[in-house]
């Protein structure tokens, strides 16, 4: 008889603490943190671009499939209620409608509302240790703790787009807390089937490793609003406690505005705008290498339009450096930037060939804010509790 995990999850005590030492060999540890429940702390120095950790997901779940399952569950529940009502009525005259009885049997077979059978099958294939790791994660949805709630709270999107319908559950990386000036960035590697975490700046031993759950270019009040609504906590990271929040908000808002208008700008203006984006990111202390790479990509396009291959190549080199550190040197987006750099370096006489290469490259570039966590809610009662 198949195990039922929802009752098990419902009995987990608040004091459940997984062994924080299971990630010690990776250069960091998962440790209890005041006001945050758990967090990830570096045990060695990481440089920008270092691969901090990679983890294969224990659970992969398509949200669209989950929606279909929820609809089936709803239909099944209605079928049960309708069947019971009509069965009683028909039994009063000695008649049992077989179609309604079949509908009730189907509804009862669904067994766990909110726990799709396919997800339960994945869970039951895990070892007991892996199951315990998942059960120790937060569920910020209302009501009883469920595996669906854990998945929606801690899941990462699969692929570059934050709108991806597939969520990945990686119990170690799920312990990463949020910062509005994060020092790490995670991304999905389709080839290896793993979620990878890269350092975006130099990290010293003892520093907490953080990622972001929101668009960093929004002003503080907007970021806090999104984080509180989606993830259940009021952010008090260093960026949100900035002594001059008006200046901080102005910089981040300008970064968003410049990146939104960068592609359509006049070529000479576009190059200056890209420089301004990089300067603002430095001034604000946001080590987001993807945002930098995106600005450099647009600068390459504008330099090409200005027939300035030397400057175009310089920007392409910067784009490759940023993308290779943010996603790894073998990632598709980094390799496209490298190929573009080579094409520019060869001083190709066929301008259309160079532009064709550039178009191939830019079609792989994600929009700002994509590739970040999707469906993550951390954690309960406006605190970063795991």
PDB file of C-alpha atoms in Angstrom, residues 9-138:
ATOM      1  CA  UNK A   9       4.355  16.284   6.744  1.00  0.00           C
ATOM      2  CA  UNK A  10       1.606  17.581   8.956  1.00  0.00           C
ATOM      3  CA  UNK A  11       3.274  16.007  11.997  1.00  0.00           C
ATOM      4  CA  UNK A  12       6.676  17.588  11.426  1.00  0.00           C
ATOM      5  CA  UNK A  13       7.563  19.698  14.415  1.00  0.00           C
ATOM      6  CA  UNK A  14       8.825  23.243  14.169  1.00  0.00           C
ATOM      7  CA  UNK A  15      11.991  21.998  15.804  1.00  0.00           C
ATOM      8  CA  UNK A  16      12.956  19.702  12.897  1.00  0.00           C
ATOM      9  CA  UNK A  17      16.595  20.539  12.112  1.00  0.00           C
ATOM     10  CA  UNK A  18      18.500  18.755   9.340  1.00  0.00           C
ATOM     11  CA  UNK A  19      22.174  18.034   9.872  1.00  0.00           C
ATOM     12  CA  UNK A  20      23.843  21.320   8.855  1.00  0.00           C
ATOM     13  CA  UNK A  21      27.134  19.595   8.094  1.00  0.00           C
ATOM     14  CA  UNK A  22      26.043  17.684   5.011  1.00  0.00           C
ATOM     15  CA  UNK A  23      27.380  20.415   2.690  1.00  0.00           C
ATOM     16  CA  UNK A  24      30.599  21.156   4.568  1.00  0.00           C
ATOM     17  CA  UNK A  25      32.852  19.580   1.897  1.00  0.00           C
ATOM     18  CA  UNK A  26      31.597  22.077  -0.705  1.00  0.00           C
ATOM     19  CA  UNK A  27      33.182  25.113   0.905  1.00  0.00           C
ATOM     20  CA  UNK A  28      30.072  26.221   2.770  1.00  0.00           C
ATOM     21  CA  UNK A  29      27.751  25.065   5.516  1.00  0.00           C
ATOM     22  CA  UNK A  30      24.015  25.243   6.112  1.00  0.00           C
ATOM     23  CA  UNK A  31      23.715  26.682   9.600  1.00  0.00           C
ATOM     24  CA  UNK A  32      21.039  28.100  11.921  1.00  0.00           C
ATOM     25  CA  UNK A  33      20.872  31.887  11.707  1.00  0.00           C
ATOM     26  CA  UNK A  34      19.205  34.345  14.064  1.00  0.00           C
ATOM     27  CA  UNK A  35      15.967  35.643  12.560  1.00  0.00           C
ATOM     28  CA  UNK A  36      16.370  33.547   9.419  1.00  0.00           C
ATOM     29  CA  UNK A  37      16.027  29.952  10.534  1.00  0.00           C
ATOM     30  CA  UNK A  38      18.763  28.586   8.292  1.00  0.00           C
ATOM     31  CA  UNK A  39      21.307  30.133   5.962  1.00  0.00           C
ATOM     32  CA  UNK A  40      24.342  29.219   3.887  1.00  0.00           C
ATOM     33  CA  UNK A  41      27.728  30.496   5.061  1.00  0.00           C
ATOM     34  CA  UNK A  42      31.030  30.308   3.169  1.00  0.00           C
ATOM     35  CA  UNK A  43      33.857  28.315   4.732  1.00  0.00           C
ATOM     36  CA  UNK A  44      36.445  29.336   2.148  1.00  0.00           C
ATOM     37  CA  UNK A  45      37.151  32.218  -0.215  1.00  0.00           C
ATOM     38  CA  UNK A  46      35.228  32.319  -3.489  1.00  0.00           C
ATOM     39  CA  UNK A  47      36.197  34.587  -6.368  1.00  0.00           C
ATOM     40  CA  UNK A  48      33.753  36.050  -8.874  1.00  0.00           C
ATOM     41  CA  UNK A  49      32.868  33.359 -11.382  1.00  0.00           C
ATOM     42  CA  UNK A  50      33.682  30.419  -9.107  1.00  0.00           C
ATOM     43  CA  UNK A  51      31.245  27.533  -9.245  1.00  0.00           C
ATOM     44  CA  UNK A  52      30.137  27.362  -5.630  1.00  0.00           C
ATOM     45  CA  UNK A  53      27.828  24.362  -5.871  1.00  0.00           C
ATOM     46  CA  UNK A  54      25.809  22.294  -8.294  1.00  0.00           C
ATOM     47  CA  UNK A  55      22.869  20.117  -7.389  1.00  0.00           C
ATOM     48  CA  UNK A  56      20.580  17.778  -9.269  1.00  0.00           C
ATOM     49  CA  UNK A  57      16.933  18.368  -8.301  1.00  0.00           C
ATOM     50  CA  UNK A  58      15.196  15.729  -6.231  1.00  0.00           C
ATOM     51  CA  UNK A  59      11.832  16.793  -7.633  1.00  0.00           C
ATOM     52  CA  UNK A  60      10.898  18.232 -11.039  1.00  0.00           C
ATOM     53  CA  UNK A  61       7.295  19.301 -11.411  1.00  0.00           C
ATOM     54  CA  UNK A  62       5.436  20.929 -14.274  1.00  0.00           C
ATOM     55  CA  UNK A  63       3.108  23.586 -12.856  1.00  0.00           C
ATOM     56  CA  UNK A  64       0.786  23.327 -15.844  1.00  0.00           C
ATOM     57  CA  UNK A  65       0.369  19.625 -15.121  1.00  0.00           C
ATOM     58  CA  UNK A  66      -0.325  20.517 -11.489  1.00  0.00           C
ATOM     59  CA  UNK A  67      -3.080  22.908 -12.575  1.00  0.00           C
ATOM     60  CA  UNK A  68      -4.686  20.174 -14.652  1.00  0.00           C
ATOM     61  CA  UNK A  69      -4.446  17.817 -11.687  1.00  0.00           C
ATOM     62  CA  UNK A  70      -6.105  20.368  -9.414  1.00  0.00           C
ATOM     63  CA  UNK A  71      -8.978  20.694 -11.886  1.00  0.00           C
ATOM     64  CA  UNK A  72      -9.370  16.917 -11.922  1.00  0.00           C
ATOM     65  CA  UNK A  73      -9.360  16.903  -8.130  1.00  0.00           C
ATOM     66  CA  UNK A  74     -12.055  19.568  -8.083  1.00  0.00           C
ATOM     67  CA  UNK A  75     -14.201  17.620 -10.524  1.00  0.00           C
ATOM     68  CA  UNK A  76     -13.636  14.492  -8.468  1.00  0.00           C
ATOM     69  CA  UNK A  77     -14.662  16.209  -5.241  1.00  0.00           C
ATOM     70  CA  UNK A  78     -17.834  17.562  -6.833  1.00  0.00           C
ATOM     71  CA  UNK A  79     -18.552  14.094  -8.204  1.00  0.00           C
ATOM     72  CA  UNK A  80     -18.335  12.622  -4.702  1.00  0.00           C
ATOM     73  CA  UNK A  81     -20.753  15.147  -3.215  1.00  0.00           C
ATOM     74  CA  UNK A  82     -23.192  14.823  -6.086  1.00  0.00           C
ATOM     75  CA  UNK A  83     -22.947  11.047  -6.025  1.00  0.00           C
ATOM     76  CA  UNK A  84     -23.625  10.821  -2.290  1.00  0.00           C
ATOM     77  CA  UNK A  85     -26.647  13.101  -2.564  1.00  0.00           C
ATOM     78  CA  UNK A  86     -28.188  11.310  -5.517  1.00  0.00           C
ATOM     79  CA  UNK A  87     -27.295   7.837  -4.288  1.00  0.00           C
ATOM     80  CA  UNK A  88     -29.213   8.514  -1.110  1.00  0.00           C
ATOM     81  CA  UNK A  89     -32.181   9.745  -3.124  1.00  0.00           C
ATOM     82  CA  UNK A  90     -32.154   6.787  -5.488  1.00  0.00           C
ATOM     83  CA  UNK A  91     -31.586   4.271  -2.702  1.00  0.00           C
ATOM     84  CA  UNK A  92     -34.795   5.525  -1.169  1.00  0.00           C
ATOM     85  CA  UNK A  93     -36.614   3.951  -4.121  1.00  0.00           C
ATOM     86  CA  UNK A  94     -34.305   0.940  -4.351  1.00  0.00           C
ATOM     87  CA  UNK A  95     -32.203   2.120  -7.332  1.00  0.00           C
ATOM     88  CA  UNK A  96     -28.426   2.689  -7.480  1.00  0.00           C
ATOM     89  CA  UNK A  97     -27.131   4.643 -10.461  1.00  0.00           C
ATOM     90  CA  UNK A  98     -23.940   2.891 -11.564  1.00  0.00           C
ATOM     91  CA  UNK A  99     -22.521   5.899 -13.450  1.00  0.00           C
ATOM     92  CA  UNK A 100     -22.600   7.990 -10.284  1.00  0.00           C
ATOM     93  CA  UNK A 101     -21.019   5.203  -8.285  1.00  0.00           C
ATOM     94  CA  UNK A 102     -18.213   5.038 -10.839  1.00  0.00           C
ATOM     95  CA  UNK A 103     -17.678   8.790 -10.522  1.00  0.00           C
ATOM     96  CA  UNK A 104     -17.412   8.448  -6.754  1.00  0.00           C
ATOM     97  CA  UNK A 105     -14.895   5.642  -7.112  1.00  0.00           C
ATOM     98  CA  UNK A 106     -12.796   7.827  -9.421  1.00  0.00           C
ATOM     99  CA  UNK A 107     -12.926  10.680  -6.928  1.00  0.00           C
ATOM    100  CA  UNK A 108     -11.851   8.467  -4.056  1.00  0.00           C
ATOM    101  CA  UNK A 109      -8.956   7.175  -6.158  1.00  0.00           C
ATOM    102  CA  UNK A 110      -7.549  10.717  -6.285  1.00  0.00           C
ATOM    103  CA  UNK A 111      -6.802  10.165  -2.569  1.00  0.00           C
ATOM    104  CA  UNK A 112      -4.851  13.289  -1.748  1.00  0.00           C
ATOM    105  CA  UNK A 113      -6.259  16.655  -2.744  1.00  0.00           C
ATOM    106  CA  UNK A 114      -3.251  18.920  -3.294  1.00  0.00           C
ATOM    107  CA  UNK A 115      -0.905  15.933  -3.664  1.00  0.00           C
ATOM    108  CA  UNK A 116      -0.854  14.829  -7.306  1.00  0.00           C
ATOM    109  CA  UNK A 117      -0.191  11.167  -7.800  1.00  0.00           C
ATOM    110  CA  UNK A 118       2.742  11.865 -10.137  1.00  0.00           C
ATOM    111  CA  UNK A 119       4.453  14.040  -7.526  1.00  0.00           C
ATOM    112  CA  UNK A 120       3.898  11.426  -4.846  1.00  0.00           C
ATOM    113  CA  UNK A 121       5.516   8.824  -7.087  1.00  0.00           C
ATOM    114  CA  UNK A 122       8.644  11.000  -7.401  1.00  0.00           C
ATOM    115  CA  UNK A 123       8.741  11.471  -3.650  1.00  0.00           C
ATOM    116  CA  UNK A 124       8.478   7.756  -2.921  1.00  0.00           C
ATOM    117  CA  UNK A 125      11.435   6.997  -5.190  1.00  0.00           C
ATOM    118  CA  UNK A 126      13.706   9.078  -2.940  1.00  0.00           C
ATOM    119  CA  UNK A 127      15.772   7.675  -0.106  1.00  0.00           C
ATOM    120  CA  UNK A 128      14.623   8.288   3.449  1.00  0.00           C
ATOM    121  CA  UNK A 129      17.451  10.818   3.902  1.00  0.00           C
ATOM    122  CA  UNK A 130      16.371  12.731   0.790  1.00  0.00           C
ATOM    123  CA  UNK A 131      12.769  12.687   1.958  1.00  0.00           C
ATOM    124  CA  UNK A 132      13.840  14.135   5.303  1.00  0.00           C
ATOM    125  CA  UNK A 133      15.721  16.927   3.530  1.00  0.00           C
ATOM    126  CA  UNK A 134      12.585  17.885   1.624  1.00  0.00           C
ATOM    127  CA  UNK A 135      10.360  17.660   4.683  1.00  0.00           C
ATOM    128  CA  UNK A 136      12.673  20.045   6.515  1.00  0.00           C
ATOM    129  CA  UNK A 137      12.029  22.847   3.995  1.00  0.00           C
ATOM    130  CA  UNK A 138       9.462  25.580   4.567  1.00  0.00           C
TER     131      UNK A 138
END
